[in-house]
mmCIF file of N, CA, C and O in Angstrom:
data_model
loop_
_atom_site.group_PDB
_atom_site.id
_atom_site.type_symbol
_atom_site.label_atom_id
_atom_site.label_comp_id
_atom_site.label_asym_id
_atom_site.label_seq_id
_atom_site.Cartn_x
_atom_site.Cartn_y
_atom_site.Cartn_z
ATOM 1 N N UNK A 1 0.802 -1.181 0.000
ATOM 2 C CA UNK A 1 0.000 0.000 0.000
ATOM 3 C C UNK A 1 0.845 1.244 0.000
ATOM 4 O O UNK A 1 2.046 1.197 0.177
ATOM 5 N N UNK A 2 0.219 2.348 -0.230
ATOM 6 C CA UNK A 2 0.950 3.609 -0.268
ATOM 7 C C UNK A 2 0.931 4.266 1.100
ATOM 8 O O UNK A 2 -0.002 4.119 1.866
ATOM 9 N N UNK A 3 1.992 4.971 1.387
ATOM 10 C CA UNK A 3 2.127 5.690 2.652
ATOM 11 C C UNK A 3 1.885 7.160 2.361
ATOM 12 O O UNK A 3 2.465 7.713 1.435
ATOM 13 N N UNK A 4 1.014 7.812 3.128
ATOM 14 C CA UNK A 4 0.760 9.238 2.893
ATOM 15 C C UNK A 4 2.039 10.057 3.019
ATOM 16 O O UNK A 4 2.873 9.802 3.878
ATOM 17 N N UNK A 5 2.203 11.021 2.149
ATOM 18 C CA UNK A 5 3.366 11.907 2.185
ATOM 19 C C UNK A 5 3.137 13.002 3.217
ATOM 20 O O UNK A 5 2.013 13.444 3.425
ATOM 21 N N UNK A 6 4.229 13.441 3.844
ATOM 22 C CA UNK A 6 4.134 14.521 4.820
ATOM 23 C C UNK A 6 3.804 15.823 4.100
ATOM 24 O O UNK A 6 4.282 16.069 3.000
ATOM 25 N N UNK A 7 2.985 16.628 4.713
ATOM 26 C CA UNK A 7 2.633 17.928 4.150
ATOM 27 C C UNK A 7 3.357 19.002 4.932
ATOM 28 O O UNK A 7 3.294 19.044 6.147
ATOM 29 N N UNK A 8 4.071 19.860 4.247
ATOM 30 C CA UNK A 8 4.796 20.944 4.912
ATOM 31 C C UNK A 8 4.525 22.239 4.172
ATOM 32 O O UNK A 8 4.542 22.274 2.949
ATOM 33 N N UNK A 9 4.280 23.279 4.903
ATOM 34 C CA UNK A 9 3.988 24.579 4.307
ATOM 35 C C UNK A 9 5.279 25.351 4.069
ATOM 36 O O UNK A 9 5.975 25.698 5.008
ATOM 37 N N UNK A 10 5.593 25.604 2.820
ATOM 38 C CA UNK A 10 6.721 26.459 2.442
ATOM 39 C C UNK A 10 8.043 26.085 3.094
ATOM 40 O O UNK A 10 8.800 26.949 3.508
ATOM 41 N N UNK A 11 8.331 24.807 3.207
ATOM 42 C CA UNK A 11 9.594 24.410 3.839
ATOM 43 C C UNK A 11 10.056 23.065 3.311
ATOM 44 O O UNK A 11 9.255 22.258 2.861
ATOM 45 N N UNK A 12 11.346 22.865 3.363
ATOM 46 C CA UNK A 12 11.934 21.569 3.040
ATOM 47 C C UNK A 12 12.526 21.009 4.319
ATOM 48 O O UNK A 12 13.475 21.558 4.865
ATOM 49 N N UNK A 13 11.932 19.934 4.807
ATOM 50 C CA UNK A 13 12.379 19.329 6.052
ATOM 51 C C UNK A 13 13.094 18.031 5.754
ATOM 52 O O UNK A 13 12.817 17.365 4.772
ATOM 53 N N UNK A 14 14.001 17.662 6.626
ATOM 54 C CA UNK A 14 14.651 16.364 6.526
ATOM 55 C C UNK A 14 14.791 15.795 7.923
ATOM 56 O O UNK A 14 14.937 16.535 8.899
ATOM 57 N N UNK A 15 14.731 14.504 7.990
ATOM 58 C CA UNK A 15 14.825 13.834 9.275
ATOM 59 C C UNK A 15 16.245 13.896 9.809
ATOM 60 O O UNK A 15 17.201 13.633 9.076
ATOM 61 N N UNK A 16 16.387 14.248 11.063
ATOM 62 C CA UNK A 16 17.710 14.225 11.691
ATOM 63 C C UNK A 16 17.824 13.053 12.655
ATOM 64 O O UNK A 16 18.896 12.744 13.138
ATOM 65 N N UNK A 17 16.703 12.417 12.904
ATOM 66 C CA UNK A 17 16.687 11.277 13.811
ATOM 67 C C UNK A 17 15.530 10.363 13.427
ATOM 68 O O UNK A 17 14.423 10.836 13.174
ATOM 69 N N UNK A 18 15.812 9.075 13.364
ATOM 70 C CA UNK A 18 14.762 8.100 13.090
ATOM 71 C C UNK A 18 14.804 7.038 14.180
ATOM 72 O O UNK A 18 15.865 6.512 14.493
ATOM 73 N N UNK A 19 13.654 6.756 14.750
ATOM 74 C CA UNK A 19 13.556 5.745 15.791
ATOM 75 C C UNK A 19 12.627 4.647 15.289
ATOM 76 O O UNK A 19 11.461 4.902 15.007
ATOM 77 N N UNK A 20 13.168 3.452 15.139
ATOM 78 C CA UNK A 20 12.340 2.330 14.706
ATOM 79 C C UNK A 20 11.499 1.844 15.884
ATOM 80 O O UNK A 20 11.986 1.755 17.010
ATOM 81 N N UNK A 21 10.247 1.530 15.637
ATOM 82 C CA UNK A 21 9.414 1.002 16.716
ATOM 83 C C UNK A 21 9.923 -0.360 17.186
ATOM 84 O O UNK A 21 10.466 -1.125 16.396
ATOM 85 N N UNK A 22 9.752 -0.641 18.453
ATOM 86 C CA UNK A 22 10.100 -1.958 18.990
ATOM 87 C C UNK A 22 9.024 -2.947 18.556
ATOM 88 O O UNK A 22 7.838 -2.658 18.678
ATOM 89 N N UNK A 23 9.441 -4.078 18.021
ATOM 90 C CA UNK A 23 8.473 -5.092 17.613
ATOM 91 C C UNK A 23 7.890 -5.706 18.878
ATOM 92 O O UNK A 23 8.636 -6.161 19.747
ATOM 93 N N UNK A 24 6.587 -5.716 19.026
ATOM 94 C CA UNK A 24 5.976 -6.273 20.238
ATOM 95 C C UNK A 24 6.389 -7.734 20.453
ATOM 96 O O UNK A 24 6.222 -8.571 19.573
ATOM 97 N N UNK A 25 6.972 -8.031 21.610
ATOM 98 C CA UNK A 25 7.532 -9.359 21.884
ATOM 99 C C UNK A 25 6.510 -10.484 21.730
ATOM 100 O O UNK A 25 6.814 -11.531 21.178
ATOM 101 N N UNK A 26 5.304 -10.253 22.215
ATOM 102 C CA UNK A 26 4.279 -11.293 22.138
ATOM 103 C C UNK A 26 3.907 -11.597 20.687
ATOM 104 O O UNK A 26 3.745 -12.753 20.312
ATOM 105 N N UNK A 27 3.814 -10.556 19.862
ATOM 106 C CA UNK A 27 3.486 -10.764 18.456
ATOM 107 C C UNK A 27 4.643 -11.428 17.721
ATOM 108 O O UNK A 27 4.429 -12.280 16.856
ATOM 109 N N UNK A 28 5.855 -11.065 18.077
ATOM 110 C CA UNK A 28 7.031 -11.694 17.485
ATOM 111 C C UNK A 28 7.069 -13.172 17.842
ATOM 112 O O UNK A 28 7.297 -14.025 16.980
ATOM 113 N N UNK A 29 6.809 -13.486 19.103
ATOM 114 C CA UNK A 29 6.820 -14.872 19.562
ATOM 115 C C UNK A 29 5.776 -15.706 18.816
ATOM 116 O O UNK A 29 6.020 -16.854 18.463
ATOM 117 N N UNK A 30 4.630 -15.098 18.544
ATOM 118 C CA UNK A 30 3.547 -15.800 17.846
ATOM 119 C C UNK A 30 3.712 -15.774 16.322
ATOM 120 O O UNK A 30 2.936 -16.374 15.605
ATOM 121 N N UNK A 31 4.737 -15.050 15.832
ATOM 122 C CA UNK A 31 4.959 -14.960 14.389
ATOM 123 C C UNK A 31 3.947 -14.074 13.674
ATOM 124 O O UNK A 31 3.710 -14.245 12.485
ATOM 125 N N UNK A 32 3.376 -13.141 14.401
ATOM 126 C CA UNK A 32 2.365 -12.256 13.814
ATOM 127 C C UNK A 32 3.044 -11.031 13.209
ATOM 128 O O UNK A 32 3.814 -10.349 13.873
ATOM 129 N N UNK A 33 2.755 -10.781 11.946
ATOM 130 C CA UNK A 33 3.286 -9.614 11.258
ATOM 131 C C UNK A 33 2.213 -8.547 11.171
ATOM 132 O O UNK A 33 1.017 -8.841 11.255
ATOM 133 N N UNK A 34 2.618 -7.320 10.993
ATOM 134 C CA UNK A 34 1.651 -6.252 10.864
ATOM 135 C C UNK A 34 2.331 -4.933 10.580
ATOM 136 O O UNK A 34 3.546 -4.867 10.406
ATOM 137 N N UNK A 35 1.532 -3.895 10.540
ATOM 138 C CA UNK A 35 2.067 -2.558 10.306
ATOM 139 C C UNK A 35 1.151 -1.528 10.934
ATOM 140 O O UNK A 35 0.036 -1.833 11.334
ATOM 141 N N UNK A 36 1.663 -0.320 10.987
ATOM 142 C CA UNK A 36 0.915 0.765 11.603
ATOM 143 C C UNK A 36 1.327 2.074 10.933
ATOM 144 O O UNK A 36 2.513 2.312 10.703
ATOM 145 N N UNK A 37 0.347 2.884 10.617
ATOM 146 C CA UNK A 37 0.600 4.206 10.048
ATOM 147 C C UNK A 37 0.149 5.231 11.078
ATOM 148 O O UNK A 37 -0.981 5.167 11.575
ATOM 149 N N UNK A 38 1.059 6.137 11.423
ATOM 150 C CA UNK A 38 0.727 7.199 12.368
ATOM 151 C C UNK A 38 0.912 8.552 11.700
ATOM 152 O O UNK A 38 1.714 8.695 10.780
ATOM 153 N N UNK A 39 0.147 9.521 12.161
ATOM 154 C CA UNK A 39 0.252 10.894 11.677
ATOM 155 C C UNK A 39 0.587 11.745 12.889
ATOM 156 O O UNK A 39 0.041 11.540 13.964
ATOM 157 N N UNK A 40 1.497 12.702 12.703
ATOM 158 C CA UNK A 40 1.869 13.564 13.821
ATOM 159 C C UNK A 40 2.322 14.918 13.321
ATOM 160 O O UNK A 40 2.596 15.102 12.141
ATOM 161 N N UNK A 41 2.395 15.857 14.240
ATOM 162 C CA UNK A 41 2.867 17.206 13.959
ATOM 163 C C UNK A 41 4.266 17.349 14.530
ATOM 164 O O UNK A 41 4.527 16.892 15.640
ATOM 165 N N UNK A 42 5.135 17.980 13.763
ATOM 166 C CA UNK A 42 6.481 18.287 14.256
ATOM 167 C C UNK A 42 6.493 19.760 14.651
ATOM 168 O O UNK A 42 6.173 20.628 13.842
ATOM 169 N N UNK A 43 6.841 20.022 15.894
ATOM 170 C CA UNK A 43 6.840 21.393 16.409
ATOM 171 C C UNK A 43 8.058 22.164 15.902
ATOM 172 O O UNK A 43 8.986 21.585 15.340
ATOM 173 N N UNK A 44 8.071 23.460 16.141
ATOM 174 C CA UNK A 44 9.225 24.298 15.782
ATOM 175 C C UNK A 44 10.494 23.807 16.465
ATOM 176 O O UNK A 44 11.592 23.981 15.955
ATOM 177 N N UNK A 45 10.331 23.201 17.650
ATOM 178 C CA UNK A 45 11.473 22.700 18.416
ATOM 179 C C UNK A 45 11.947 21.335 17.913
ATOM 180 O O UNK A 45 12.969 20.823 18.366
ATOM 181 N N UNK A 46 11.186 20.735 17.014
ATOM 182 C CA UNK A 46 11.579 19.441 16.455
ATOM 183 C C UNK A 46 10.996 18.243 17.195
ATOM 184 O O UNK A 46 11.354 17.113 16.889
ATOM 185 N N UNK A 47 10.119 18.480 18.144
ATOM 186 C CA UNK A 47 9.476 17.370 18.845
ATOM 187 C C UNK A 47 8.152 17.032 18.151
ATOM 188 O O UNK A 47 7.662 17.799 17.324
ATOM 189 N N UNK A 48 7.591 15.885 18.499
ATOM 190 C CA UNK A 48 6.321 15.492 17.901
ATOM 191 C C UNK A 48 5.169 15.711 18.875
ATOM 192 O O UNK A 48 5.349 15.623 20.091
ATOM 193 N N UNK A 49 4.008 16.000 18.316
ATOM 194 C CA UNK A 49 2.801 16.157 19.112
ATOM 195 C C UNK A 49 1.609 15.764 18.247
ATOM 196 O O UNK A 49 1.760 15.520 17.052
ATOM 197 N N UNK A 50 0.447 15.683 18.850
ATOM 198 C CA UNK A 50 -0.775 15.308 18.134
ATOM 199 C C UNK A 50 -0.608 13.993 17.379
ATOM 200 O O UNK A 50 -1.007 13.876 16.218
ATOM 201 N N UNK A 51 -0.030 13.007 18.037
ATOM 202 C CA UNK A 51 0.223 11.709 17.402
ATOM 203 C C UNK A 51 -1.093 10.940 17.328
ATOM 204 O O UNK A 51 -1.766 10.757 18.336
ATOM 205 N N UNK A 52 -1.444 10.520 16.123
ATOM 206 C CA UNK A 52 -2.698 9.795 15.910
ATOM 207 C C UNK A 52 -2.445 8.561 15.051
ATOM 208 O O UNK A 52 -1.696 8.613 14.079
ATOM 209 N N UNK A 53 -3.060 7.464 15.417
ATOM 210 C CA UNK A 53 -2.976 6.249 14.621
ATOM 211 C C UNK A 53 -3.968 6.377 13.476
ATOM 212 O O UNK A 53 -5.160 6.592 13.693
ATOM 213 N N UNK A 54 -3.483 6.265 12.244
ATOM 214 C CA UNK A 54 -4.318 6.362 11.060
ATOM 215 C C UNK A 54 -4.858 4.983 10.699
ATOM 216 O O UNK A 54 -6.033 4.812 10.401
ATOM 217 N N UNK A 55 -3.975 3.995 10.750
ATOM 218 C CA UNK A 55 -4.336 2.623 10.397
ATOM 219 C C UNK A 55 -3.355 1.689 11.085
ATOM 220 O O UNK A 55 -2.169 1.966 11.140
ATOM 221 N N UNK A 56 -3.859 0.579 11.624
ATOM 222 C CA UNK A 56 -2.977 -0.347 12.319
ATOM 223 C C UNK A 56 -3.590 -1.743 12.322
ATOM 224 O O UNK A 56 -4.800 -1.889 12.474
ATOM 225 N N UNK A 57 -2.747 -2.753 12.172
ATOM 226 C CA UNK A 57 -3.238 -4.124 12.142
ATOM 227 C C UNK A 57 -3.418 -4.716 13.528
ATOM 228 O O UNK A 57 -4.108 -5.718 13.674
ATOM 229 N N UNK A 58 -2.799 -4.130 14.548
ATOM 230 C CA UNK A 58 -2.903 -4.664 15.898
ATOM 231 C C UNK A 58 -2.629 -3.556 16.911
ATOM 232 O O UNK A 58 -1.753 -2.722 16.700
ATOM 233 N N UNK A 59 -3.360 -3.564 18.002
ATOM 234 C CA UNK A 59 -3.209 -2.569 19.063
ATOM 235 C C UNK A 59 -1.758 -2.481 19.551
ATOM 236 O O UNK A 59 -1.254 -1.393 19.802
ATOM 237 N N UNK A 60 -1.079 -3.620 19.679
ATOM 238 C CA UNK A 60 0.311 -3.599 20.166
ATOM 239 C C UNK A 60 1.245 -2.905 19.189
ATOM 240 O O UNK A 60 2.205 -2.267 19.597
ATOM 241 N N UNK A 61 0.987 -3.020 17.883
ATOM 242 C CA UNK A 61 1.793 -2.280 16.911
ATOM 243 C C UNK A 61 1.553 -0.783 17.083
ATOM 244 O O UNK A 61 2.464 0.017 16.952
ATOM 245 N N UNK A 62 0.312 -0.400 17.380
ATOM 246 C CA UNK A 62 -0.015 1.017 17.567
ATOM 247 C C UNK A 62 0.783 1.597 18.726
ATOM 248 O O UNK A 62 1.376 2.670 18.610
ATOM 249 N N UNK A 63 0.822 0.899 19.845
ATOM 250 C CA UNK A 63 1.573 1.392 21.009
ATOM 251 C C UNK A 63 3.054 1.601 20.671
ATOM 252 O O UNK A 63 3.638 2.625 21.023
ATOM 253 N N UNK A 64 3.667 0.629 20.007
ATOM 254 C CA UNK A 64 5.085 0.740 19.652
ATOM 255 C C UNK A 64 5.329 1.900 18.685
ATOM 256 O O UNK A 64 6.309 2.613 18.812
ATOM 257 N N UNK A 65 4.435 2.076 17.743
ATOM 258 C CA UNK A 65 4.575 3.140 16.761
ATOM 259 C C UNK A 65 4.428 4.513 17.396
ATOM 260 O O UNK A 65 5.168 5.439 17.075
ATOM 261 N N UNK A 66 3.482 4.657 18.315
ATOM 262 C CA UNK A 66 3.291 5.936 19.015
ATOM 263 C C UNK A 66 4.524 6.263 19.852
ATOM 264 O O UNK A 66 5.003 7.405 19.848
ATOM 265 N N UNK A 67 5.082 5.288 20.535
ATOM 266 C CA UNK A 67 6.285 5.523 21.334
ATOM 267 C C UNK A 67 7.463 5.939 20.469
ATOM 268 O O UNK A 67 8.264 6.780 20.863
ATOM 269 N N UNK A 68 7.576 5.371 19.266
ATOM 270 C CA UNK A 68 8.684 5.703 18.379
ATOM 271 C C UNK A 68 8.527 7.096 17.768
ATOM 272 O O UNK A 68 9.516 7.750 17.452
ATOM 273 N N UNK A 69 7.284 7.547 17.607
ATOM 274 C CA UNK A 69 7.044 8.863 17.004
ATOM 275 C C UNK A 69 7.489 9.944 17.971
ATOM 276 O O UNK A 69 7.961 10.959 17.646
#
């Protein structure tokens, strides 16, 4: 599937830090795969806020994705 592109007003942003979500141990143990799409706002200070789950295959993936954002 396609991943929504970030929308930025009159600016070119680039990531200076990427944090991969931790794979939920219970899902890993059970061999369950999945994904999660989150949407968030990046503040002027470079932190994230207004983190929202757009689509997710499992609640545990959502938690890991929110923590990584």
